[in-house]
mmCIF file of C-alpha atoms in Angstrom:
data_model
loop_
_atom_site.group_PDB
_atom_site.id
_atom_site.type_symbol
_atom_site.label_atom_id
_atom_site.label_comp_id
_atom_site.label_asym_id
_atom_site.label_seq_id
_atom_site.Cartn_x
_atom_site.Cartn_y
_atom_site.Cartn_z
ATOM 1 C CA MET A 1 8.521 53.669 25.802
ATOM 2 C CA ASN A 2 10.667 55.054 28.635
ATOM 3 C CA ILE A 3 13.959 53.557 29.814
ATOM 4 C CA LYS A 4 12.401 51.840 32.827
ATOM 5 C CA ASN A 5 9.796 50.013 30.722
ATOM 6 C CA LEU A 6 12.398 49.134 28.112
ATOM 7 C CA LEU A 7 14.648 47.541 30.728
ATOM 8 C CA SER A 8 11.849 45.823 32.670
ATOM 9 C CA PHE A 9 10.463 44.081 29.576
ATOM 10 C CA GLY A 10 13.293 43.984 27.050
ATOM 11 C CA LEU A 11 15.916 42.399 29.293
ATOM 12 C CA LEU A 12 13.654 39.590 30.557
ATOM 13 C CA ILE A 13 14.892 37.514 27.614
ATOM 14 C CA PHE A 14 18.209 37.111 29.441
ATOM 15 C CA ILE A 15 16.583 35.009 32.186
ATOM 16 C CA PRO A 16 16.220 31.870 30.020
ATOM 17 C CA ILE A 17 19.471 32.696 28.204
ATOM 18 C CA SER A 18 21.459 32.826 31.457
ATOM 19 C CA ILE A 19 19.907 29.582 32.730
ATOM 20 C CA ALA A 20 20.662 27.879 29.414
ATOM 21 C CA ALA A 21 24.224 29.232 29.508
ATOM 22 C CA HIS A 22 24.682 27.690 32.952
ATOM 23 C CA PHE A 23 23.350 24.230 32.102
ATOM 24 C CA LEU A 24 25.051 24.133 28.692
ATOM 25 C CA GLU A 25 28.316 25.033 30.460
ATOM 26 C CA TRP A 26 29.091 28.101 28.413
ATOM 27 C CA SER A 27 31.996 30.287 29.534
ATOM 28 C CA ALA A 28 31.910 31.826 33.007
ATOM 29 C CA LEU A 29 32.021 35.283 31.433
ATOM 30 C CA THR A 30 28.903 34.550 29.352
ATOM 31 C CA VAL A 31 27.003 33.274 32.391
ATOM 32 C CA PHE A 32 28.120 36.289 34.425
ATOM 33 C CA ILE A 33 27.067 38.854 31.804
ATOM 34 C CA THR A 34 23.710 37.234 30.970
ATOM 35 C CA SER A 35 22.774 36.735 34.630
ATOM 36 C CA ALA A 36 23.735 40.346 35.405
ATOM 37 C CA LEU A 37 21.484 41.546 32.564
ATOM 38 C CA ALA A 38 18.705 39.259 33.844
ATOM 39 C CA ILE A 39 18.914 40.754 37.343
ATOM 40 C CA LEU A 40 18.264 44.293 36.050
ATOM 41 C CA PRO A 41 14.597 43.776 34.986
ATOM 42 C CA LEU A 42 13.905 41.531 37.976
ATOM 43 C CA ALA A 43 15.130 44.280 40.316
ATOM 44 C CA ILE A 44 12.859 46.784 38.570
ATOM 45 C CA TRP A 45 9.835 44.467 38.900
ATOM 46 C CA LEU A 46 10.673 43.843 42.555
ATOM 47 C CA SER A 47 10.818 47.584 43.193
ATOM 48 C CA THR A 48 7.606 48.242 41.245
ATOM 49 C CA ALA A 49 5.722 45.479 43.072
ATOM 50 C CA THR A 50 6.806 46.896 46.431
ATOM 51 C CA GLU A 51 5.581 50.369 45.441
ATOM 52 C CA GLU A 52 2.217 49.034 44.228
ATOM 53 C CA ILE A 53 1.668 46.985 47.386
ATOM 54 C CA ALA A 54 2.564 50.053 49.461
ATOM 55 C CA VAL A 55 -0.312 51.945 47.800
ATOM 56 C CA VAL A 56 -2.775 49.329 49.085
ATOM 57 C CA THR A 57 -1.316 48.788 52.558
ATOM 58 C CA GLY A 58 -1.034 52.475 53.485
ATOM 59 C CA PRO A 59 1.878 54.758 54.376
ATOM 60 C CA SER A 60 3.069 53.021 57.555
ATOM 61 C CA ILE A 61 3.140 49.421 56.323
ATOM 62 C CA GLY A 62 4.037 50.611 52.836
ATOM 63 C CA GLY A 63 6.976 52.572 54.176
ATOM 64 C CA LEU A 64 8.129 49.533 56.114
ATOM 65 C CA LEU A 65 7.848 47.359 52.985
ATOM 66 C CA ASN A 66 9.884 49.885 51.012
ATOM 67 C CA ALA A 67 12.479 49.880 53.781
ATOM 68 C CA ILE A 68 12.687 46.073 53.750
ATOM 69 C CA PHE A 69 12.539 45.423 50.005
ATOM 70 C CA GLY A 70 14.157 48.677 48.855
ATOM 71 C CA ASN A 71 17.560 47.029 48.661
ATOM 72 C CA ALA A 72 16.418 43.415 48.440
ATOM 73 C CA THR A 73 18.451 42.775 45.281
ATOM 74 C CA GLU A 74 21.696 43.959 46.874
ATOM 75 C CA LEU A 75 20.923 41.965 50.026
ATOM 76 C CA ILE A 76 20.222 38.747 48.103
ATOM 77 C CA ILE A 77 23.421 39.080 46.060
ATOM 78 C CA ALA A 78 25.433 39.817 49.220
ATOM 79 C CA LEU A 79 23.928 36.828 51.072
ATOM 80 C CA ILE A 80 24.859 34.455 48.254
ATOM 81 C CA ILE A 81 28.392 35.867 48.057
ATOM 82 C CA LEU A 82 28.642 35.478 51.839
ATOM 83 C CA LYS A 83 27.455 31.869 51.597
ATOM 84 C CA GLU A 84 30.274 31.213 49.128
ATOM 85 C CA GLY A 85 32.784 32.576 51.642
ATOM 86 C CA LEU A 86 33.836 35.597 49.561
ATOM 87 C CA ILE A 87 33.915 37.903 52.579
ATOM 88 C CA ASP A 88 36.148 40.569 51.025
ATOM 89 C CA ILE A 89 33.792 40.959 48.060
ATOM 90 C CA VAL A 90 30.806 41.235 50.425
ATOM 91 C CA LYS A 91 32.520 44.078 52.289
ATOM 92 C CA ALA A 92 33.495 45.729 49.019
ATOM 93 C CA SER A 93 29.881 45.555 47.787
ATOM 94 C CA ILE A 94 28.681 47.242 51.000
ATOM 95 C CA THR A 95 31.220 50.013 50.476
ATOM 96 C CA GLY A 96 30.315 50.316 46.806
ATOM 97 C CA THR A 97 26.571 50.532 47.401
ATOM 98 C CA ILE A 98 27.046 53.368 49.891
ATOM 99 C CA LEU A 99 29.362 55.187 47.464
ATOM 100 C CA SER A 100 27.058 54.741 44.476
ATOM 101 C CA ASN A 101 23.980 55.969 46.355
ATOM 102 C CA LEU A 102 25.628 59.005 47.941
ATOM 103 C CA LEU A 103 27.726 60.070 44.959
ATOM 104 C CA LEU A 104 26.477 58.508 41.719
ATOM 105 C CA VAL A 105 22.704 58.528 42.325
ATOM 106 C CA MET A 106 22.560 61.879 44.129
ATOM 107 C CA GLY A 107 25.028 63.299 41.633
ATOM 108 C CA LEU A 108 23.019 62.227 38.590
ATOM 109 C CA SER A 109 19.783 63.406 40.199
ATOM 110 C CA MET A 110 21.165 66.846 41.076
ATOM 111 C CA PHE A 111 22.926 67.237 37.724
ATOM 112 C CA LEU A 112 20.029 66.221 35.455
ATOM 113 C CA GLY A 113 17.426 67.867 37.672
ATOM 114 C CA GLY A 114 19.564 71.012 37.825
ATOM 115 C CA LEU A 115 19.792 71.211 34.044
ATOM 116 C CA ARG A 116 15.994 71.376 33.865
ATOM 117 C CA TYR A 117 15.391 73.520 36.969
ATOM 118 C CA LYS A 118 17.786 76.268 38.091
ATOM 119 C CA GLU A 119 17.614 75.251 41.744
ATOM 120 C CA GLN A 120 15.771 72.439 43.525
ATOM 121 C CA SER A 121 14.918 72.156 47.204
ATOM 122 C CA PHE A 122 14.299 69.463 49.777
ATOM 123 C CA GLN A 123 13.774 69.300 53.535
ATOM 124 C CA PRO A 124 16.971 70.442 55.346
ATOM 125 C CA VAL A 125 15.744 68.871 58.606
ATOM 126 C CA VAL A 126 15.531 65.451 56.955
ATOM 127 C CA ALA A 127 18.935 66.034 55.345
ATOM 128 C CA ARG A 128 20.465 66.750 58.765
ATOM 129 C CA VAL A 129 18.918 63.631 60.300
ATOM 130 C CA ASN A 130 20.184 61.505 57.407
ATOM 131 C CA ALA A 131 23.629 63.111 57.641
ATOM 132 C CA THR A 132 23.866 62.355 61.360
ATOM 133 C CA SER A 133 22.707 58.760 60.846
ATOM 134 C CA MET A 134 25.265 58.208 58.080
ATOM 135 C CA THR A 135 27.996 59.642 60.311
ATOM 136 C CA VAL A 136 27.050 57.152 63.048
ATOM 137 C CA ALA A 137 27.247 54.330 60.492
ATOM 138 C CA MET A 138 30.658 55.558 59.314
ATOM 139 C CA VAL A 139 31.943 55.577 62.906
ATOM 140 C CA ALA A 140 30.619 52.030 63.367
ATOM 141 C CA ILE A 141 32.572 50.892 60.301
ATOM 142 C CA LEU A 142 35.676 52.812 61.365
ATOM 143 C CA LEU A 143 35.984 51.498 64.937
ATOM 144 C CA PRO A 144 36.558 47.759 64.239
ATOM 145 C CA THR A 145 39.110 48.751 61.590
ATOM 146 C CA ALA A 146 40.792 51.070 64.097
ATOM 147 C CA VAL A 147 41.002 48.230 66.634
ATOM 148 C CA ILE A 148 42.997 46.140 64.145
ATOM 149 C CA TYR A 149 45.326 48.953 63.079
ATOM 150 C CA THR A 150 46.041 50.182 66.623
ATOM 151 C CA SER A 151 46.659 46.776 68.224
ATOM 152 C CA LYS A 152 50.086 45.178 68.451
ATOM 153 C CA VAL A 153 48.685 41.647 68.753
ATOM 154 C CA ASP A 154 46.178 39.620 66.759
ATOM 155 C CA GLN A 155 42.691 40.868 67.655
ATOM 156 C CA ILE A 156 40.526 38.703 65.364
ATOM 157 C CA VAL A 157 38.294 37.381 68.159
ATOM 158 C CA ALA A 158 37.958 40.806 69.782
ATOM 159 C CA THR A 159 37.130 42.409 66.432
ATOM 160 C CA ARG A 160 34.438 39.824 65.686
ATOM 161 C CA ASN A 161 32.886 40.256 69.123
ATOM 162 C CA LEU A 162 32.972 44.037 68.711
ATOM 163 C CA SER A 163 31.424 43.717 65.241
ATOM 164 C CA ILE A 164 28.555 41.592 66.574
ATOM 165 C CA ALA A 165 27.844 44.105 69.349
ATOM 166 C CA VAL A 166 28.044 47.042 66.924
ATOM 167 C CA ALA A 167 25.781 45.183 64.461
ATOM 168 C CA VAL A 168 23.066 44.886 67.103
ATOM 169 C CA VAL A 169 23.369 48.592 67.946
ATOM 170 C CA LEU A 170 23.144 49.585 64.257
ATOM 171 C CA ILE A 171 20.004 47.504 63.697
ATOM 172 C CA ILE A 172 18.400 49.173 66.729
ATOM 173 C CA VAL A 173 19.397 52.591 65.352
ATOM 174 C CA TYR A 174 17.852 51.707 61.985
ATOM 175 C CA ALA A 175 14.625 50.614 63.691
ATOM 176 C CA LEU A 176 14.543 53.982 65.470
ATOM 177 C CA THR A 177 15.076 55.860 62.182
ATOM 178 C CA LEU A 178 12.082 53.985 60.765
ATOM 179 C CA LEU A 179 10.028 54.948 63.823
ATOM 180 C CA PHE A 180 11.100 58.564 63.306
ATOM 181 C CA SER A 181 10.300 58.669 59.578
ATOM 182 C CA LEU A 182 7.135 56.553 59.553
ATOM 183 C CA ARG A 183 5.527 57.544 62.863
ATOM 184 C CA THR A 184 6.708 60.358 65.122
ATOM 185 C CA HIS A 185 7.968 62.752 62.396
ATOM 186 C CA SER A 186 6.346 61.362 59.253
ATOM 187 C CA TYR A 187 5.054 64.852 58.341
ATOM 188 C CA LEU A 188 8.621 65.909 57.519
ATOM 189 C CA TYR A 189 8.864 63.193 54.879
ATOM 190 C CA ASP A 190 5.457 63.986 53.348
ATOM 191 C CA VAL A 191 6.235 67.614 52.555
ATOM 192 C CA GLY A 192 8.084 66.907 49.313
ATOM 193 C CA ILE A 193 5.284 64.724 47.988
ATOM 194 C CA VAL A 194 2.630 67.305 48.879
ATOM 195 C CA GLU A 195 4.603 70.132 47.266
ATOM 196 C CA SER A 196 5.146 68.051 44.145
ATOM 197 C CA GLU A 197 1.417 67.451 43.839
ATOM 198 C CA LYS A 198 0.733 71.191 44.283
ATOM 199 C CA ASN A 199 3.162 72.045 41.496
ATOM 200 C CA GLU A 200 1.514 69.719 38.973
ATOM 201 C CA PRO A 201 -0.644 71.458 36.330
ATOM 202 C CA THR A 202 -4.347 71.396 37.185
ATOM 203 C CA SER A 203 -5.824 72.299 33.804
ATOM 204 C CA GLU A 204 -6.890 68.706 33.219
ATOM 205 C CA PRO A 205 -9.245 66.894 35.592
ATOM 206 C CA LYS A 206 -7.481 64.455 37.869
ATOM 207 C CA GLU A 207 -8.035 60.815 37.168
ATOM 208 C CA THR A 208 -9.314 58.618 39.951
ATOM 209 C CA PRO A 209 -6.256 56.834 41.361
ATOM 210 C CA HIS A 210 -6.245 53.135 40.649
ATOM 211 C CA LYS A 211 -6.137 50.608 43.446
ATOM 212 C CA PRO A 212 -3.540 47.941 42.652
ATOM 213 C CA ASN A 213 -4.438 44.264 42.845
ATOM 214 C CA LEU A 214 -2.735 43.108 46.038
ATOM 215 C CA TRP A 215 -2.635 39.419 45.063
ATOM 216 C CA LEU A 216 -1.276 40.180 41.601
ATOM 217 C CA TRP A 217 1.540 42.379 42.856
ATOM 218 C CA GLY A 218 2.206 40.033 45.753
ATOM 219 C CA GLY A 219 2.772 37.306 43.162
ATOM 220 C CA VAL A 220 5.042 39.612 41.150
ATOM 221 C CA LEU A 221 7.017 40.381 44.320
ATOM 222 C CA LEU A 222 7.428 36.687 45.125
ATOM 223 C CA ALA A 223 8.336 35.757 41.540
ATOM 224 C CA SER A 224 10.842 38.591 41.110
ATOM 225 C CA THR A 225 12.482 37.868 44.481
ATOM 226 C CA THR A 226 12.813 34.187 43.539
ATOM 227 C CA GLY A 227 14.184 35.171 40.143
ATOM 228 C CA VAL A 228 16.769 37.489 41.696
ATOM 229 C CA ALA A 229 17.880 34.678 44.026
ATOM 230 C CA ILE A 230 18.294 32.217 41.129
ATOM 231 C CA GLU A 231 20.118 34.692 38.900
ATOM 232 C CA SER A 232 22.329 35.792 41.798
ATOM 233 C CA GLU A 233 23.430 32.183 42.255
ATOM 234 C CA LEU A 234 24.456 32.096 38.587
ATOM 235 C CA LEU A 235 26.134 35.502 38.853
ATOM 236 C CA VAL A 236 28.195 34.572 41.900
ATOM 237 C CA GLY A 237 29.039 31.141 40.491
ATOM 238 C CA GLY A 238 31.069 32.684 37.688
ATOM 239 C CA LEU A 239 32.063 35.872 39.481
ATOM 240 C CA GLU A 240 35.735 35.257 40.220
ATOM 241 C CA GLU A 241 36.588 33.563 36.916
ATOM 242 C CA ALA A 242 34.671 36.101 34.815
ATOM 243 C CA THR A 243 36.092 39.209 36.477
ATOM 244 C CA ALA A 244 39.597 37.750 36.397
ATOM 245 C CA GLY A 245 39.126 37.250 32.651
ATOM 246 C CA LEU A 246 38.123 40.907 32.342
ATOM 247 C CA GLY A 247 41.199 41.966 34.298
ATOM 248 C CA LEU A 248 39.151 43.336 37.205
ATOM 249 C CA SER A 249 40.200 42.943 40.818
ATOM 250 C CA PRO A 250 37.765 41.494 43.397
ATOM 251 C CA THR A 251 37.726 44.867 45.163
ATOM 252 C CA PHE A 252 36.796 46.813 42.018
ATOM 253 C CA THR A 253 34.148 44.210 41.205
ATOM 254 C CA GLY A 254 32.573 44.571 44.644
ATOM 255 C CA VAL A 255 32.850 48.343 44.932
ATOM 256 C CA ILE A 256 31.830 49.369 41.399
ATOM 257 C CA LEU A 257 30.345 46.509 39.368
ATOM 258 C CA LEU A 258 27.989 44.736 41.796
ATOM 259 C CA PRO A 259 26.268 47.913 43.089
ATOM 260 C CA LEU A 260 25.534 48.956 39.494
ATOM 261 C CA ILE A 261 23.920 45.574 38.819
ATOM 262 C CA GLY A 262 21.872 45.436 42.002
ATOM 263 C CA GLY A 263 20.818 49.074 42.295
ATOM 264 C CA ALA A 264 19.760 49.952 38.745
ATOM 265 C CA ALA A 265 16.049 50.155 39.631
ATOM 266 C CA GLU A 266 16.667 52.669 42.425
ATOM 267 C CA TYR A 267 18.982 54.734 40.257
ATOM 268 C CA ILE A 268 16.333 55.078 37.549
ATOM 269 C CA THR A 269 13.652 56.010 40.096
ATOM 270 C CA ALA A 270 15.786 58.666 41.806
ATOM 271 C CA VAL A 271 16.842 60.334 38.550
ATOM 272 C CA ARG A 272 13.315 60.182 37.080
ATOM 273 C CA VAL A 273 11.668 61.956 40.035
ATOM 274 C CA ALA A 274 14.489 64.534 40.208
ATOM 275 C CA MET A 275 13.776 65.472 36.596
ATOM 276 C CA LYS A 276 10.138 65.977 37.630
ATOM 277 C CA ASN A 277 11.326 68.519 40.237
ATOM 278 C CA ASN A 278 10.734 66.204 43.192
ATOM 279 C CA MET A 279 14.236 66.348 44.629
ATOM 280 C CA GLU A 280 12.761 65.555 48.049
ATOM 281 C CA LEU A 281 11.901 62.022 46.941
ATOM 282 C CA SER A 282 15.114 61.644 44.950
ATOM 283 C CA VAL A 283 17.313 62.497 47.943
ATOM 284 C CA SER A 284 15.135 60.259 50.112
ATOM 285 C CA VAL A 285 15.768 57.309 47.776
ATOM 286 C CA ALA A 286 19.540 57.875 47.658
ATOM 287 C CA MET A 287 20.098 58.644 51.340
ATOM 288 C CA GLY A 288 17.527 56.080 52.470
ATOM 289 C CA SER A 289 19.241 53.323 50.506
ATOM 290 C CA SER A 290 22.619 54.281 51.956
ATOM 291 C CA LEU A 291 21.192 54.195 55.476
ATOM 292 C CA LEU A 292 19.546 50.833 54.820
ATOM 293 C CA ILE A 293 22.842 49.338 53.655
ATOM 294 C CA ALA A 294 24.940 50.856 56.450
ATOM 295 C CA LEU A 295 22.523 50.453 59.368
ATOM 296 C CA PHE A 296 20.690 47.248 58.430
ATOM 297 C CA VAL A 297 22.177 45.189 55.589
ATOM 298 C CA ALA A 298 25.815 45.318 56.778
ATOM 299 C CA PRO A 299 25.027 44.370 60.406
ATOM 300 C CA LEU A 300 22.517 41.750 59.242
ATOM 301 C CA LEU A 301 25.236 40.107 57.141
ATOM 302 C CA VAL A 302 27.488 40.023 60.218
ATOM 303 C CA LEU A 303 24.796 38.190 62.205
ATOM 304 C CA VAL A 304 23.839 35.848 59.341
ATOM 305 C CA GLY A 305 27.496 34.957 58.764
ATOM 306 C CA LEU A 306 27.723 33.953 62.405
ATOM 307 C CA PHE A 307 24.934 31.386 61.979
ATOM 308 C CA ILE A 308 25.930 29.939 58.579
ATOM 309 C CA GLY A 309 29.565 29.341 59.475
ATOM 310 C CA GLN A 310 30.955 32.249 57.433
ATOM 311 C CA PRO A 311 32.016 34.699 60.154
ATOM 312 C CA MET A 312 32.182 38.280 58.946
ATOM 313 C CA ASP A 313 33.255 41.343 60.878
ATOM 314 C CA LEU A 314 33.107 45.075 60.254
ATOM 315 C CA ASP A 315 36.873 45.371 59.764
ATOM 316 C CA PHE A 316 36.911 46.998 56.335
ATOM 317 C CA ASP A 317 39.956 47.702 54.206
ATOM 318 C CA ILE A 318 41.352 51.070 55.276
ATOM 319 C CA PHE A 319 41.107 52.425 51.723
ATOM 320 C CA GLN A 320 37.395 51.546 51.635
ATOM 321 C CA VAL A 321 36.868 53.271 54.991
ATOM 322 C CA ILE A 322 38.547 56.414 53.635
ATOM 323 C CA ALA A 323 36.353 56.275 50.517
ATOM 324 C CA VAL A 324 33.162 55.988 52.595
ATOM 325 C CA ALA A 325 34.299 58.865 54.834
ATOM 326 C CA ILE A 326 34.898 61.034 51.748
ATOM 327 C CA ALA A 327 31.482 60.147 50.293
ATOM 328 C CA VAL A 328 29.627 60.779 53.553
ATOM 329 C CA GLY A 329 31.452 64.067 54.139
ATOM 330 C CA ILE A 330 30.830 65.475 50.654
ATOM 331 C CA ALA A 331 27.216 64.249 50.478
ATOM 332 C CA ASN A 332 26.507 65.819 53.877
ATOM 333 C CA LEU A 333 28.043 69.154 52.859
ATOM 334 C CA VAL A 334 26.059 69.253 49.619
ATOM 335 C CA SER A 335 22.706 68.320 51.172
ATOM 336 C CA LEU A 336 22.710 70.214 54.493
ATOM 337 C CA ASP A 337 21.357 73.503 53.062
ATOM 338 C CA GLY A 338 18.322 71.771 51.544
ATOM 339 C CA THR A 339 18.987 73.006 47.994
ATOM 340 C CA SER A 340 20.789 71.577 44.967
ATOM 341 C CA ASN A 341 21.923 72.600 41.488
ATOM 342 C CA TRP A 342 23.687 71.041 38.519
ATOM 343 C CA LEU A 343 27.170 72.073 39.701
ATOM 344 C CA GLU A 344 26.765 70.245 43.017
ATOM 345 C CA GLY A 345 25.660 67.196 41.055
ATOM 346 C CA THR A 346 28.765 67.499 38.890
ATOM 347 C CA LEU A 347 30.993 67.621 41.976
ATOM 348 C CA LEU A 348 29.411 64.446 43.368
ATOM 349 C CA LEU A 349 29.832 62.670 40.017
ATOM 350 C CA ALA A 350 33.454 63.830 39.784
ATOM 351 C CA THR A 351 34.142 62.454 43.262
ATOM 352 C CA TYR A 352 32.595 59.103 42.337
ATOM 353 C CA THR A 353 34.645 58.950 39.122
ATOM 354 C CA ILE A 354 37.883 59.714 40.983
ATOM 355 C CA LEU A 355 37.150 57.033 43.600
ATOM 356 C CA ALA A 356 36.222 54.507 40.891
ATOM 357 C CA LEU A 357 39.532 55.163 39.122
ATOM 358 C CA ALA A 358 41.369 54.847 42.438
ATOM 359 C CA PHE A 359 39.785 51.438 43.092
ATOM 360 C CA TYR A 360 40.574 50.331 39.527
ATOM 361 C CA PHE A 361 44.266 51.200 39.831
ATOM 362 C CA HIS A 362 44.541 50.275 43.515
ATOM 363 C CA PRO A 363 47.039 47.382 43.826
ATOM 364 C CA VAL A 364 45.548 44.159 45.184
#
C-alpha cells in the first residue's frame, strides 16, 4: 500500500475522534491535532474525486474543475479563519501556501526525481508564462504594502480600495491564464503528458481505460468538501489556544503549519509524478497551485471579507512580502531553462528551510 492510500484510508479514523474531542470538550490542542489529521485524508479524497470527474467531463471542463477544486482545502480553511476575524493568519496562510508550493513541493519533486533520473525536463514556454504570472501576483501584493510604508498619514481606506481594485484585476488575469492553458494554448500543457505516455514500457498490452462513475465521484466530492468544512471549523476553533500552547506564533502557524495541513494531497501528487519522470505535470501542480492562490484565492478572500463584515486588504507584513519575492525569484530562475536536477531541488528545499527558521525566530 502506497503512502497516498495509507493516508486516505488510515487517517479517516480521526474524523469521529476529532468530533468526539470537540463535543466532549477535550483540550484545544487535542481537537486541533485530531482535526488536522482528519483533514489530510479528506483533502486527498477531494483531490482524487476531482481528478476522476475530470476524466469523464473532458479536458476543458476537467481542467476548470481542477483549477477550482485544486486548492479547495486551503480556500475552505482560509474562509473559516476569515470568518473568525483572524485576518493576519489568513494573510500568513496565503504567503505560506505560495512558499510551500514554489519551494517545498518543487524542491522535493526536483530532488527525489533527480535522484532517480539524472536530468528531467519540462516545457520552458509554460515555465516562462508561469514565472511572468507569479511576478504580476507578487507586484500586486507588494503595491498595497508599499502604499502603507511610503505614506505619512493613515491610508487604511485607500489601501482597502486599492486592494479591492487589484483583487478584481487579479481574478481577471487568472481567468485569462485559464483561457490560455485550457483553450488557446492547451497543446503546450499536453506535451508532458504525451511524452510521459510515450516513455512508458509497451511490452504489456494496454488495459482499456476505465470510465469513472460520475455520480459516485460527485458524491465523494460533495462528502469530502463537507467534511473539510466541518473539520476546518474544529481546527480553527482551537487554533490560537493550541498553537500558543505549542509556543508557536500566529505568523509561523499561518505560514508553515496550515499550508502543510491543507496541501498534503497536492504535495504527494507532485512528488509521485516527478518520481515517474513526469516533471512537466509536477511543475504544473506546484506552479499552478501557487498561481491559483495568488491570482484567485487571495483576491477572492478580499472580496468575500467585504461582504461578510471582515474587511481584508492586500497589505501584507513586509517580511512576508520579502519571503514571497525570494521564493518567486528563485523558483523562476530554477525553472526558466526547462530542466531540473537534484541539486536544484536541494537549493529550493534549503531556501524553504531557511525561511521557515526565519519565521519561527521572527519576533511577533
